[in-house]
XYZ file of C-alpha atoms in Angstrom:
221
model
C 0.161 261.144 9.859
C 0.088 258.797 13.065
C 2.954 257.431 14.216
C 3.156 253.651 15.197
C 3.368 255.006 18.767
C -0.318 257.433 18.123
C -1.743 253.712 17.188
C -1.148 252.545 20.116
C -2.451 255.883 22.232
C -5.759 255.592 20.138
C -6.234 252.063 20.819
C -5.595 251.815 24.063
C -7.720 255.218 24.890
C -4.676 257.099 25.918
C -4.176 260.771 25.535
C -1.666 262.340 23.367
C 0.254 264.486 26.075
C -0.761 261.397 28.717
C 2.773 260.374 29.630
C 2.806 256.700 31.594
C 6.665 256.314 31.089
C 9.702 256.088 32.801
C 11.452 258.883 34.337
C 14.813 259.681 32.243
C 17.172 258.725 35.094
C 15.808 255.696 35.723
C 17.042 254.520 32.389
C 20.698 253.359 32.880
C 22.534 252.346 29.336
C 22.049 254.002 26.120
C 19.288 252.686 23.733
C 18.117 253.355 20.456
C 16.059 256.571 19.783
C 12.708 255.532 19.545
C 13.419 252.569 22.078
C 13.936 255.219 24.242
C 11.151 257.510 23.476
C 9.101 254.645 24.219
C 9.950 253.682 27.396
C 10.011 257.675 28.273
C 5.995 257.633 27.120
C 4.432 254.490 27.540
C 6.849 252.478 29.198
C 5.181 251.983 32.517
C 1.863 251.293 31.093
C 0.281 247.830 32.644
C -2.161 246.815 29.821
C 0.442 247.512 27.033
C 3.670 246.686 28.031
C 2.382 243.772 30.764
C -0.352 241.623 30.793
C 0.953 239.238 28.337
C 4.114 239.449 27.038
C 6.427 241.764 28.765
C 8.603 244.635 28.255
C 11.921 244.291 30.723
C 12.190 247.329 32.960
C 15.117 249.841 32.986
C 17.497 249.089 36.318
C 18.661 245.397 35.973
C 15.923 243.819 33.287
C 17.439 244.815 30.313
C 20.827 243.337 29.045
C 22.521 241.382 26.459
C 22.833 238.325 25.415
C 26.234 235.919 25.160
C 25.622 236.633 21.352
C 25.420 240.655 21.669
C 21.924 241.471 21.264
C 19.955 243.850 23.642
C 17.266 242.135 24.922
C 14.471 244.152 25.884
C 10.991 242.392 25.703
C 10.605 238.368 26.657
C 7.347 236.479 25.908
C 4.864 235.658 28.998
C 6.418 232.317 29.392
C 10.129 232.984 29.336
C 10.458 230.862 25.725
C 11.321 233.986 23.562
C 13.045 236.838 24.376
C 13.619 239.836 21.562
C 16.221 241.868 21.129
C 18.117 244.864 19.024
C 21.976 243.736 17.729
C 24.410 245.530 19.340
C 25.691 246.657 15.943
C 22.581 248.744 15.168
C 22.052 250.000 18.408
C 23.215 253.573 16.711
C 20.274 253.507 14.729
C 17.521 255.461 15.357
C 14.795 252.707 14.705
C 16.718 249.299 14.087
C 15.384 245.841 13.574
C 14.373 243.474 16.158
C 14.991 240.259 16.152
C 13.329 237.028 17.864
C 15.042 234.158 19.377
C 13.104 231.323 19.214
C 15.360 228.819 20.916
C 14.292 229.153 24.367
C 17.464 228.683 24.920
C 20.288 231.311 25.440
C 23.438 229.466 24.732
C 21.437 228.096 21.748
C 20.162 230.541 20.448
C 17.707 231.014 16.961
C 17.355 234.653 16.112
C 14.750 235.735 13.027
C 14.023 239.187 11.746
C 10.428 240.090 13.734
C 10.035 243.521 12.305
C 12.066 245.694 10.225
C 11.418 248.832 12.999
C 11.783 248.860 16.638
C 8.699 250.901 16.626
C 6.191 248.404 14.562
C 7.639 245.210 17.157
C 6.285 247.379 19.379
C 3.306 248.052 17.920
C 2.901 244.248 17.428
C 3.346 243.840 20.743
C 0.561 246.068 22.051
C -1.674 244.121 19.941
C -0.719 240.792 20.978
C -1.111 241.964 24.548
C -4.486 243.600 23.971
C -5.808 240.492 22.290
C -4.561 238.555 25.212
C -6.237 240.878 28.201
C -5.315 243.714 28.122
C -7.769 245.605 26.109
C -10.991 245.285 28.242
C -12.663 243.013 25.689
C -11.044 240.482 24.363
C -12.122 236.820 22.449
C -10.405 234.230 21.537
C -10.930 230.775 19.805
C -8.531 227.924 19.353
C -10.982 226.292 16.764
C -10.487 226.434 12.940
C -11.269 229.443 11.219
C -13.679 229.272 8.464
C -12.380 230.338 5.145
C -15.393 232.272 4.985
C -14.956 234.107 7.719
C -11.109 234.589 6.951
C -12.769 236.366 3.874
C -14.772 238.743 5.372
C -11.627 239.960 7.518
C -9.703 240.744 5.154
C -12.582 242.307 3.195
C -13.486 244.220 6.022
C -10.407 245.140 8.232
C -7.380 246.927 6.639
C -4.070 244.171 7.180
C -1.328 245.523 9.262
C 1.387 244.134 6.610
C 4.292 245.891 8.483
C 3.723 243.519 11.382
C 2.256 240.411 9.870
C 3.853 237.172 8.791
C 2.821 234.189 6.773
C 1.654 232.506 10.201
C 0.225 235.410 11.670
C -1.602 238.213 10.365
C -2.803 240.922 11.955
C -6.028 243.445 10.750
C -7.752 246.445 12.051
C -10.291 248.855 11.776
C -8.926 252.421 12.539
C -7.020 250.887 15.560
C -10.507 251.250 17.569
C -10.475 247.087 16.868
C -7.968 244.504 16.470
C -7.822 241.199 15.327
C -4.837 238.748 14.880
C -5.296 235.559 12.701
C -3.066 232.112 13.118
C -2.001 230.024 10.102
C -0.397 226.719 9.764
C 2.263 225.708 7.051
C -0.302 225.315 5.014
C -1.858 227.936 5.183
C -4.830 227.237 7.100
C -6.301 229.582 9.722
C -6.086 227.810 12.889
C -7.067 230.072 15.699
C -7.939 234.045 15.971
C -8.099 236.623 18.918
C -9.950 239.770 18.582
C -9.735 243.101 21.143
C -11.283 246.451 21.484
C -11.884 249.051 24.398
C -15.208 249.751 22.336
C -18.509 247.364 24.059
C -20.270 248.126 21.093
C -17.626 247.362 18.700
C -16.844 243.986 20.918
C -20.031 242.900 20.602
C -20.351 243.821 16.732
C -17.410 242.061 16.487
C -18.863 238.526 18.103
C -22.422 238.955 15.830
C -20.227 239.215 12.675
C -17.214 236.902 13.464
C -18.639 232.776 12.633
C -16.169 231.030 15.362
C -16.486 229.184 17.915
C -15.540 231.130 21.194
C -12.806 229.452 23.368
C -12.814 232.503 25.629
C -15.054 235.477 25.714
C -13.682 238.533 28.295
C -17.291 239.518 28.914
C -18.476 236.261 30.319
C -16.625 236.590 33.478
C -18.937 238.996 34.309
C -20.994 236.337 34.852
C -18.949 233.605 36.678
């Protein structure tokens, strides 16, 4: 069976025994088991860990909070940070936790995923979405239900790393797409990624939306 961390590999075209990770004594305070493991492995890898949101590097970037949790990864604008509580930092694979507040001393923490290693998982999919898989869409437009439909008729739901306002589907994590919802349900905006040009451009005849951003079109500019 794949691990969260072989999804990632396969997506992003990386080898099993590739290792793009930090070196062990470059990593400075104790962290959980699989946090570790993935810094060890993918850690230092740009597309995944980097050009969107961002993982904080061993050596000074990592640290926690006046409320005690390890923060680890912060979002591309500096709002949201996300972090392990310093009580579960014994566990192998604890929960990580969001705080929403932008705000340190203010803080407004919520459960993001149940396993260090699915956040992480999330978060190579955000970040692929976003740039750094080499073909990317997005559109800020609304979603037709129709089309909502024939996603989740036709790409298997990631449910360990999906919410109410954000759902996430694949197909054999060759393709990813990530759908946005508003209170009331409504689908409000969706970003698609792939390292696959034939799959990308599948994607874009079978997908009805209007395209705010297309990766291939730069090509062009």
């Amino acid at each position: 069976m794949m691990t969260y961390f072989d999804k990632i590999r396969h997506l992003y075209g990386i080898g099993a025994q590739e290792q793009l990770g930090f070196e062990a004594h470059e990593i400075d305070q104790p962290l959980p088991e699989i946090l570790k493991e993935y810094y060890l492995s993918l850690g230092k890898q740009e597309a995944i860990n980097y050009s969107h949101n961002r993982l904080l590097k061993p050596g000074g970037e990592i640290g926690f909070s006046q409320d005690d949790y390890l923060v680890f990864y912060e979002e591309n604008q500096g709002v949201v940070f996300w972090g392990i509580k310093r009580a579960d930092l014994g566990l192998p694979n604890p929960p990580v936790y969001g705080n929403y507040s932008g705000d340190e001393m203010q803080p407004d923490w919520h459960l993001e995923c149940a396993a260090t290693d699915a956040f992480l998982l999330l978060m190579a999919v955000y970040n692929g979405v976003l740039g750094g898989l080499a073909f990317n869409a997005n559109s800020f437009e609304a979603v037709p239900g129709e089309t909502v439909d024939y996603i989740q008729n036709t790409y298997e739901e990631i449910k360990e790393i999906s919410h109410a306002t954000q759902r996430v589907f694949t197909r054999d994590y060759e393709s990813m797409i990530s759908l946005s919802f508003d209170k009331g349900g409504n689908c409000t905006g969706a970003f698609i990624g792939t390292g696959d040009a034939d799959l990308f451009d599948e994607m874009l005849d079978n997908l009805d939306l209007a395209w705010s951003y297309i990766s291939s079109e730069d090509e062009d500019l």
